[in-house]
PDB file of C-alpha atoms in Angstrom:
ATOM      1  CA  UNK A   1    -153.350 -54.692 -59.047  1.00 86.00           C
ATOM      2  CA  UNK A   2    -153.953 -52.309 -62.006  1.00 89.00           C
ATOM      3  CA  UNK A   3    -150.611 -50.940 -62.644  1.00 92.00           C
ATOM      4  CA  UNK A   4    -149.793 -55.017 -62.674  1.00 89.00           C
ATOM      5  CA  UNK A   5    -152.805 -55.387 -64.831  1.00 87.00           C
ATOM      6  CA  UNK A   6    -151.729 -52.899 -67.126  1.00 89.00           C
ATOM      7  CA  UNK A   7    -147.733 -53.814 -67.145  1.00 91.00           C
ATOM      8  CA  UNK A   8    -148.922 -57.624 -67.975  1.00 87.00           C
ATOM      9  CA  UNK A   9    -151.933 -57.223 -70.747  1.00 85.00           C
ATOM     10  CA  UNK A  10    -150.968 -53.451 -72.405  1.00 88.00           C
ATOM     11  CA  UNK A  11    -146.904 -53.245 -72.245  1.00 91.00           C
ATOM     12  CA  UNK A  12    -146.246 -56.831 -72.293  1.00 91.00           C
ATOM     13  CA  UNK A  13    -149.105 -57.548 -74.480  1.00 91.00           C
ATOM     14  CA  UNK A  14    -148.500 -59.453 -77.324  1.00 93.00           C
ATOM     15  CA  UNK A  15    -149.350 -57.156 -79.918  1.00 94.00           C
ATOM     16  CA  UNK A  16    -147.882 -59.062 -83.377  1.00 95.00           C
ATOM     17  CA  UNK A  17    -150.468 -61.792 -82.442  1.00 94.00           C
ATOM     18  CA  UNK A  18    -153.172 -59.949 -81.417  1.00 94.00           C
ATOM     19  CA  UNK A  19    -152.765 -57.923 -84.659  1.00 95.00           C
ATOM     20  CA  UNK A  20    -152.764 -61.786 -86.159  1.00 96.00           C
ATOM     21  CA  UNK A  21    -156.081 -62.651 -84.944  1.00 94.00           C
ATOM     22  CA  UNK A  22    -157.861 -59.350 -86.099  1.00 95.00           C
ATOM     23  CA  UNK A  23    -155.934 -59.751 -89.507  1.00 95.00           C
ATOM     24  CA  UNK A  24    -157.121 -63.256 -89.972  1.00 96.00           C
ATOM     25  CA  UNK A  25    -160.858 -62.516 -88.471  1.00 95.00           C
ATOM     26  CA  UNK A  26    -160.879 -59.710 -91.281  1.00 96.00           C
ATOM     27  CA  UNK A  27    -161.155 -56.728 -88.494  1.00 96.00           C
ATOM     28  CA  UNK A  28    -159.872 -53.682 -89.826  1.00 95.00           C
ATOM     29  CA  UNK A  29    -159.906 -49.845 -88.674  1.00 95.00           C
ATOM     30  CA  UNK A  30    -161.578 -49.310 -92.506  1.00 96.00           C
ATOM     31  CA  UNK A  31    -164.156 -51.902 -91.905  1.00 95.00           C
ATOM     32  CA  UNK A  32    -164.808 -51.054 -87.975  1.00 95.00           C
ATOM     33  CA  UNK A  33    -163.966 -47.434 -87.203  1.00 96.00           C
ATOM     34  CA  UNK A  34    -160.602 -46.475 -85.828  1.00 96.00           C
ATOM     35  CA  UNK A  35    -162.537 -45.824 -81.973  1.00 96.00           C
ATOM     36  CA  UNK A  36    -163.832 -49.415 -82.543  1.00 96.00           C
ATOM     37  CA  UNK A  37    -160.932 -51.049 -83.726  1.00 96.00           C
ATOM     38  CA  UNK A  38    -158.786 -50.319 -80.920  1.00 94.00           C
ATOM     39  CA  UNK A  39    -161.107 -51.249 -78.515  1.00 92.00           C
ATOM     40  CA  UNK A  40    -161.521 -54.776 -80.009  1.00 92.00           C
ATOM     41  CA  UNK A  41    -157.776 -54.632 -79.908  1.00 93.00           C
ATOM     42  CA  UNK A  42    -157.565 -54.088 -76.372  1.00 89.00           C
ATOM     43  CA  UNK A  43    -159.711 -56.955 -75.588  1.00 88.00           C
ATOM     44  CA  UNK A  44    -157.733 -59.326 -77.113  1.00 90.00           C
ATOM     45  CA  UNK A  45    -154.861 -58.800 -75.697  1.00 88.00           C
ATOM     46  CA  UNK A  46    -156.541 -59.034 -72.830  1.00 83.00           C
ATOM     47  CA  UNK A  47    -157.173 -63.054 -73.059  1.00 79.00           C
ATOM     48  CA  UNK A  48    -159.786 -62.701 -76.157  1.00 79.00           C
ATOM     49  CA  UNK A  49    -162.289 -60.363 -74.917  1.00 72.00           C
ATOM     50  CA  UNK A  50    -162.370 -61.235 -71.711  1.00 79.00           C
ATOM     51  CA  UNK A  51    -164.040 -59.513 -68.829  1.00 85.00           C
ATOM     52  CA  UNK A  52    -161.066 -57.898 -66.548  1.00 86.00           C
ATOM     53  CA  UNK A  53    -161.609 -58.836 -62.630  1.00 91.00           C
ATOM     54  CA  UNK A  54    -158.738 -56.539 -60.908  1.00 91.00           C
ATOM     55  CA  UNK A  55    -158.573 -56.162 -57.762  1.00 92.00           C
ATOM     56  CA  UNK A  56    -158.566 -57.740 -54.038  1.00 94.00           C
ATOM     57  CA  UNK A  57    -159.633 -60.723 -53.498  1.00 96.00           C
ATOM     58  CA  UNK A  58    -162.508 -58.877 -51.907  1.00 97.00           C
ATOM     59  CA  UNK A  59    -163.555 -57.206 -54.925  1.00 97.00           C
ATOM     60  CA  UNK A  60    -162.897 -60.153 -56.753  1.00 96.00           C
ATOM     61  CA  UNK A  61    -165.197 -62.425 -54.550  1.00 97.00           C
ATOM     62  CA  UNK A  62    -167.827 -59.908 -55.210  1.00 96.00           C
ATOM     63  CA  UNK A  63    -167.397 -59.592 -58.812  1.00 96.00           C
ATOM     64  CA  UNK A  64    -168.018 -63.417 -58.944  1.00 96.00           C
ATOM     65  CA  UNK A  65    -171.201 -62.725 -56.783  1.00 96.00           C
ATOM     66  CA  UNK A  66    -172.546 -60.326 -59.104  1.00 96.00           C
ATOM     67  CA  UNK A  67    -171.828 -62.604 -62.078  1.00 95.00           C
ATOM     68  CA  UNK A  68    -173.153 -65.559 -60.239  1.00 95.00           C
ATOM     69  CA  UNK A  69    -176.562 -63.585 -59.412  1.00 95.00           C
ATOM     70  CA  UNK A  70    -176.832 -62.220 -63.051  1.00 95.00           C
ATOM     71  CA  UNK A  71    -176.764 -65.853 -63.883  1.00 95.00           C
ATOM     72  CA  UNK A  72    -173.266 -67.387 -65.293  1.00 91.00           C
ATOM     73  CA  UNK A  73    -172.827 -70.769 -63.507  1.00 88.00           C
ATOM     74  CA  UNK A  74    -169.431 -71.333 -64.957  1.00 87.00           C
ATOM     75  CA  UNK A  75    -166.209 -69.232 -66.125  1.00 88.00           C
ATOM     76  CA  UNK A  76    -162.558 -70.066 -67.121  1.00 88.00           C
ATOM     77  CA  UNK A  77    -160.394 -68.035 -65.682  1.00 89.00           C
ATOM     78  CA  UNK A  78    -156.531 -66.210 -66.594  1.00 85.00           C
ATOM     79  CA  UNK A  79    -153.492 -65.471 -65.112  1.00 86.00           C
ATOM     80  CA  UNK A  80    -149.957 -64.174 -65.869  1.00 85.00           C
ATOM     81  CA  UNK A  81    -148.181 -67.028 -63.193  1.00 88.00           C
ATOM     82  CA  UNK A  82    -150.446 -69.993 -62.635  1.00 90.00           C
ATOM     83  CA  UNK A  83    -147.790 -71.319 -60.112  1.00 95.00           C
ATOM     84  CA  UNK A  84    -147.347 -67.639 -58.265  1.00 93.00           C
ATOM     85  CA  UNK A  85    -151.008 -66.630 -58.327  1.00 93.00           C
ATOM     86  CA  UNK A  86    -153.181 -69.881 -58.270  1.00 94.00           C
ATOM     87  CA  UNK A  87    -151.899 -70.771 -54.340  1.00 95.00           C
ATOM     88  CA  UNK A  88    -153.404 -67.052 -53.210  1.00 95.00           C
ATOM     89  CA  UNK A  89    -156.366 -67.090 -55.673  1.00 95.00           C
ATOM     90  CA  UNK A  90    -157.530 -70.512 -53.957  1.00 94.00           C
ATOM     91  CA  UNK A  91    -156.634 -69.534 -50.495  1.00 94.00           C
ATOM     92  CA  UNK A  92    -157.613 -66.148 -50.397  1.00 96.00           C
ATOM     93  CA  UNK A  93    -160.698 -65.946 -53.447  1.00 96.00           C
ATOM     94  CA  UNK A  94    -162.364 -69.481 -53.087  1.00 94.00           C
ATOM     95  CA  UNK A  95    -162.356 -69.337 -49.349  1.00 94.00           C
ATOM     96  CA  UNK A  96    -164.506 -65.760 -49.225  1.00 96.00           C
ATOM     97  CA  UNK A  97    -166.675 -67.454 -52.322  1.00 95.00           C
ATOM     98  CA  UNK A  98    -167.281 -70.303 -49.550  1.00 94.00           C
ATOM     99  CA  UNK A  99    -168.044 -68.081 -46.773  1.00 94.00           C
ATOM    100  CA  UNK A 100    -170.720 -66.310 -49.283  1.00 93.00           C
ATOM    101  CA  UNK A 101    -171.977 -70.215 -50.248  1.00 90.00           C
ATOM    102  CA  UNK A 102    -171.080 -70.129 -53.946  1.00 90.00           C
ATOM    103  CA  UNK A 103    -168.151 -73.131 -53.249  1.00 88.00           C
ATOM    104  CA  UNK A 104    -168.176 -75.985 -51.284  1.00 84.00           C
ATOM    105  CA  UNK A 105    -165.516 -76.191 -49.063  1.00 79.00           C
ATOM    106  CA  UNK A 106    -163.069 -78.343 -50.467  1.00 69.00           C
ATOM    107  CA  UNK A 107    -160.605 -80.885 -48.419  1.00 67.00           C
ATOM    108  CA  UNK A 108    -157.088 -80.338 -49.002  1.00 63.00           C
TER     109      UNK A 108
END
């Protein structure tokens, strides 16, 4: 999952736009620090800043536990191949997040 992780949002990144959105939001390594501007960098190409959930769908289950109990009640949510990934995210994801009683079981 991280070697995907990394081929998808560092290799495959795109880096023209992400350089777009910190030239237009006026971030610069002269304004931020070189450490700092890279970092920002990263994290939009990584869907805006997002927070990176990588892993099984047992880690990722828990991950949404922890961010449930710290108290988010709502997230939106990435991925590279909605059509590949979405079947095994809601089969293997949602039905542990049921078993834990943060879903409802939902009929199909």
């Amino acid at each position: 999952a991280q070697e995907y992780y990394h081929y998808a949002a560092v290799e495959k990144a795109d880096w023209s736009a992400v350089d777009d959105i910190m030239k237009i939001k006026d971030l610069t390594p002269e304004k931020m620090g070189k450490e700092a501007y890279e970092l920002r960098r990263n994290q939009y190409a990584n869907g805006m800043g997002g927070v990176p959930i990588i892993g099984d769908p047992d880690y990722v289950a828990e991950q949404f536990v922890r961010l449930h109990e710290s108290g988010l009640r709502g997230m939106a949510l990435s991925m590279v191949n909605y059509l590949q990934e979405l079947p095994y995210f809601r089969q293997e994801v949602l039905a542990r997040l049921e078993r834990k009683g943060l879903r409802s079981k939902v009929a199909v």
